[in-house]
């Protein structure tokens, strides 16, 4: 049942308005109203270009450009009434413009279609997000670097399989995440460079017979150039997919840091303590302090990845050029961008605020036979054993310590000699976690000296 007259923007050939269900499935204003500012910016540039090329009168362009500013201020102040019947942001804006300035509003849509319009608006929106995310990741990285600096030489267990592997420094572990987030920033800036071409002027799909100046609108809207192929310009959403892909990788990085902090804040680890500001309590267990912020950062990655899979699935197999399926792109990108932005901000707060228990880190670093590799290396360096033989001897020493329920450091020289005769006092030096990390000076290694160099480098890069 339709209860309206045909759409004023395209209803010329229609006798009836849409069914209520049609309206419900077709409308996107609830989502794409977020593009209002970008839509108005694009329309103002388009109107200026139409006048500059003599396609519409200057007086009309002036009225359009002024009127659009009025619409923008109404939207910004919350005075604007969005209408579902007008489907999307483009028609809502244009319809209101007509109410404000009358007949000249009808000239705005010359040499343009909603297809190139939405592609342009959405690119500008994603571009703004990329810029904001770059700043957010930079602040998070600076927070990690300052934590790394404070603990450049704190020893802690490094893990593989979440089993103690070898001692590492806290600073080195923090800087591992700085590397990841720097690559995320790199991916965002690569995506930005590739997507910064202006679709406006592609019109519906084939270009236009009007003598438009695409260079002019591209420049006015901050694009590097107009897109070269009108069919491609209105068809592809690879810029959105690329944004979502890079966002997914970044959110996976965040989720791993979040997960480590969740584990490290347990009573079993006690490596870190979350601040009150980023924790919650339990309504029944008075002692509880839960790392909810970190858990939610971990969960947001599922949401970002879900949005990514969703849009890939929408786009897969769509014939060129525009299909209405593509209207579903914005909800996914908006949700992913919001989730990622919040997750980065929360992670920055968690990292800045958390307490780090250096004594617990150090105590844990000595557990789990963490310096067994150092012992094997000592046998290679000092006794000339092939590494495989040294590995076997050390394995036997670990088994001996295990049977005595003690650490390698707690074995006597006599105990050790029963496994391998040619051992002396010197071996005890390498069994200390501090000595272990100090010795790992290879490029990219965990030695405090290396970590301090890296901190300097990052400060310069991000400064
Ligand atoms: N709201 C639409 C979208 O977001 C705008 C483009 C509509 N184009 C069309 N040919 N129906 O995709």
Short mmCIF file of C-alpha atoms in Angstrom, two decimals, residues 153 155 167-169 374 432-442 445-450:
data_model
loop_
_atom_site.label_atom_id
_atom_site.label_comp_id
_atom_site.label_asym_id
_atom_site.label_seq_id
_atom_site.Cartn_x
_atom_site.Cartn_y
_atom_site.Cartn_z
CA UNK A 153 65.84 -2.28 30.99
CA UNK A 155 63.40 -7.75 32.42
CA UNK A 167 63.91 -13.07 29.02
CA UNK A 168 63.16 -9.85 27.17
CA UNK A 169 62.95 -6.22 28.19
CA UNK A 374 71.89 -18.80 27.28
CA UNK A 432 70.82 -14.31 35.18
CA UNK A 433 67.94 -12.82 33.14
CA UNK A 434 69.63 -9.41 33.29
CA UNK A 435 72.78 -10.82 31.75
CA UNK A 436 70.70 -12.66 29.19
CA UNK A 437 68.95 -9.54 27.90
CA UNK A 438 72.09 -7.43 28.07
CA UNK A 439 73.83 -9.92 25.78
CA UNK A 440 71.18 -9.78 23.07
CA UNK A 441 72.63 -6.82 21.26
CA UNK A 442 72.03 -8.08 17.73
CA UNK A 445 67.48 -7.54 19.77
CA UNK A 446 66.13 -6.99 23.26
CA UNK A 447 69.23 -5.52 24.95
CA UNK A 448 68.44 -2.29 26.85
CA UNK A 449 71.08 -0.47 24.80
CA UNK A 450 69.28 -1.43 21.59
#
